[in-house]
Amino acid sequence: MARRRTGPTDVVKAMVYDRDGGACVRCGALENLTVHHRVNRGMGGAREPWINQAHNLLTACTVCNGWFEDNPRESYEAGWKVRRPQLPGEVLVRYPDGSQYRLTPDGVRATTVAAAR
């Protein structure tokens, strides 16, 4: 019996890699990259269809992927991790250059404009 696939498709992984410039979103590394889920999948994979969509995924090196888990406060503040019930499209992500972006399910990194007061 084949194992049920619980991760993102190869197409989505390629979209995320391209969007993130083929580099870790925290340190900018270009090697030992993996796909990181901003909202954890949970045990046995998640039921939500968006869990493996581009806005919930980041390119991360293996060192930073572990760092996200060991440093949750900083990871949530930077948007590298997202706490339920928030959705990944609602939380900005900080990139290595300090810029913040809203990520979309179709693999776009949108700049945000501060609201005029």
PDB file of N, CA and C in Angstrom, residues 23-36 58-68:
ATOM      1  N   ALA A  23      16.508  30.952  -1.752  1.00  0.00           N
ATOM      2  CA  ALA A  23      17.321  31.216  -0.563  1.00  0.00           C
ATOM      3  C   ALA A  23      16.481  31.105   0.697  1.00  0.00           C
ATOM      4  N   CYS A  24      17.141  30.836   1.802  1.00  0.00           N
ATOM      5  CA  CYS A  24      16.483  30.775   3.104  1.00  0.00           C
ATOM      6  C   CYS A  24      15.893  32.141   3.437  1.00  0.00           C
ATOM      7  N   VAL A  25      14.638  32.155   3.904  1.00  0.00           N
ATOM      8  CA  VAL A  25      13.970  33.423   4.205  1.00  0.00           C
ATOM      9  C   VAL A  25      14.509  34.082   5.476  1.00  0.00           C
ATOM     10  N   ARG A  26      15.253  33.352   6.287  1.00  0.00           N
ATOM     11  CA  ARG A  26      15.798  33.953   7.518  1.00  0.00           C
ATOM     12  C   ARG A  26      17.235  34.428   7.331  1.00  0.00           C
ATOM     13  N   CYS A  27      18.103  33.546   6.812  1.00  0.00           N
ATOM     14  CA  CYS A  27      19.530  33.893   6.762  1.00  0.00           C
ATOM     15  C   CYS A  27      20.055  34.122   5.345  1.00  0.00           C
ATOM     16  N   GLY A  28      19.264  33.753   4.326  1.00  0.00           N
ATOM     17  CA  GLY A  28      19.696  33.956   2.949  1.00  0.00           C
ATOM     18  C   GLY A  28      20.568  32.836   2.393  1.00  0.00           C
ATOM     19  N   ALA A  29      20.761  31.745   3.153  1.00  0.00           N
ATOM     20  CA  ALA A  29      21.583  30.624   2.675  1.00  0.00           C
ATOM     21  C   ALA A  29      21.024  30.054   1.377  1.00  0.00           C
ATOM     22  N   LEU A  30      21.924  29.538   0.557  1.00  0.00           N
ATOM     23  CA  LEU A  30      21.535  28.977  -0.741  1.00  0.00           C
ATOM     24  C   LEU A  30      21.669  27.455  -0.766  1.00  0.00           C
ATOM     25  N   GLU A  31      22.085  26.849   0.343  1.00  0.00           N
ATOM     26  CA  GLU A  31      22.320  25.401   0.382  1.00  0.00           C
ATOM     27  C   GLU A  31      21.505  24.749   1.492  1.00  0.00           C
ATOM     28  N   ASN A  32      21.340  23.427   1.389  1.00  0.00           N
ATOM     29  CA  ASN A  32      20.628  22.629   2.392  1.00  0.00           C
ATOM     30  C   ASN A  32      19.232  23.183   2.659  1.00  0.00           C
ATOM     31  N   LEU A  33      18.513  23.491   1.574  1.00  0.00           N
ATOM     32  CA  LEU A  33      17.201  24.106   1.691  1.00  0.00           C
ATOM     33  C   LEU A  33      16.096  23.071   1.814  1.00  0.00           C
ATOM     34  N   THR A  34      15.055  23.455   2.529  1.00  0.00           N
ATOM     35  CA  THR A  34      13.892  22.614   2.725  1.00  0.00           C
ATOM     36  C   THR A  34      12.659  23.511   2.683  1.00  0.00           C
ATOM     37  N   VAL A  35      11.483  22.888   2.687  1.00  0.00           N
ATOM     38  CA  VAL A  35      10.233  23.646   2.722  1.00  0.00           C
ATOM     39  C   VAL A  35       9.731  23.643   4.160  1.00  0.00           C
ATOM     40  N   HIS A  36       9.457  24.831   4.679  1.00  0.00           N
ATOM     41  CA  HIS A  36       8.996  25.000   6.051  1.00  0.00           C
ATOM     42  C   HIS A  36       7.519  25.396   6.051  1.00  0.00           C
ATOM     43  N   LEU A  58       7.566  28.319   3.315  1.00  0.00           N
ATOM     44  CA  LEU A  58       8.745  29.163   3.136  1.00  0.00           C
ATOM     45  C   LEU A  58       9.930  28.289   2.772  1.00  0.00           C
ATOM     46  N   THR A  59      10.882  28.866   2.057  1.00  0.00           N
ATOM     47  CA  THR A  59      12.154  28.205   1.810  1.00  0.00           C
ATOM     48  C   THR A  59      13.041  28.488   3.014  1.00  0.00           C
ATOM     49  N   ALA A  60      13.575  27.429   3.617  1.00  0.00           N
ATOM     50  CA  ALA A  60      14.440  27.595   4.788  1.00  0.00           C
ATOM     51  C   ALA A  60      15.584  26.605   4.707  1.00  0.00           C
ATOM     52  N   CYS A  61      16.755  27.025   5.187  1.00  0.00           N
ATOM     53  CA  CYS A  61      17.854  26.064   5.294  1.00  0.00           C
ATOM     54  C   CYS A  61      17.563  25.167   6.503  1.00  0.00           C
ATOM     55  N   THR A  62      18.216  24.038   6.548  1.00  0.00           N
ATOM     56  CA  THR A  62      17.927  23.091   7.622  1.00  0.00           C
ATOM     57  C   THR A  62      18.266  23.679   8.996  1.00  0.00           C
ATOM     58  N   VAL A  63      19.297  24.522   9.070  1.00  0.00           N
ATOM     59  CA  VAL A  63      19.652  25.147  10.351  1.00  0.00           C
ATOM     60  C   VAL A  63      18.533  26.075  10.823  1.00  0.00           C
ATOM     61  N   CYS A  64      18.059  26.954   9.946  1.00  0.00           N
ATOM     62  CA  CYS A  64      16.998  27.886  10.332  1.00  0.00           C
ATOM     63  C   CYS A  64      15.674  27.169  10.569  1.00  0.00           C
ATOM     64  N   ASN A  65      15.408  26.105   9.840  1.00  0.00           N
ATOM     65  CA  ASN A  65      14.182  25.348  10.057  1.00  0.00           C
ATOM     66  C   ASN A  65      14.132  24.857  11.506  1.00  0.00           C
ATOM     67  N   GLY A  66      15.251  24.382  12.014  1.00  0.00           N
ATOM     68  CA  GLY A  66      15.324  23.980  13.417  1.00  0.00           C
ATOM     69  C   GLY A  66      15.257  25.182  14.350  1.00  0.00           C
ATOM     70  N   TRP A  67      15.872  26.297  13.931  1.00  0.00           N
ATOM     71  CA  TRP A  67      15.867  27.519  14.737  1.00  0.00           C
ATOM     72  C   TRP A  67      14.444  28.013  14.961  1.00  0.00           C
ATOM     73  N   PHE A  68      13.593  27.903  13.922  1.00  0.00           N
ATOM     74  CA  PHE A  68      12.199  28.349  14.043  1.00  0.00           C
ATOM     75  C   PHE A  68      11.518  27.640  15.214  1.00  0.00           C
TER      76      PHE A  68
END
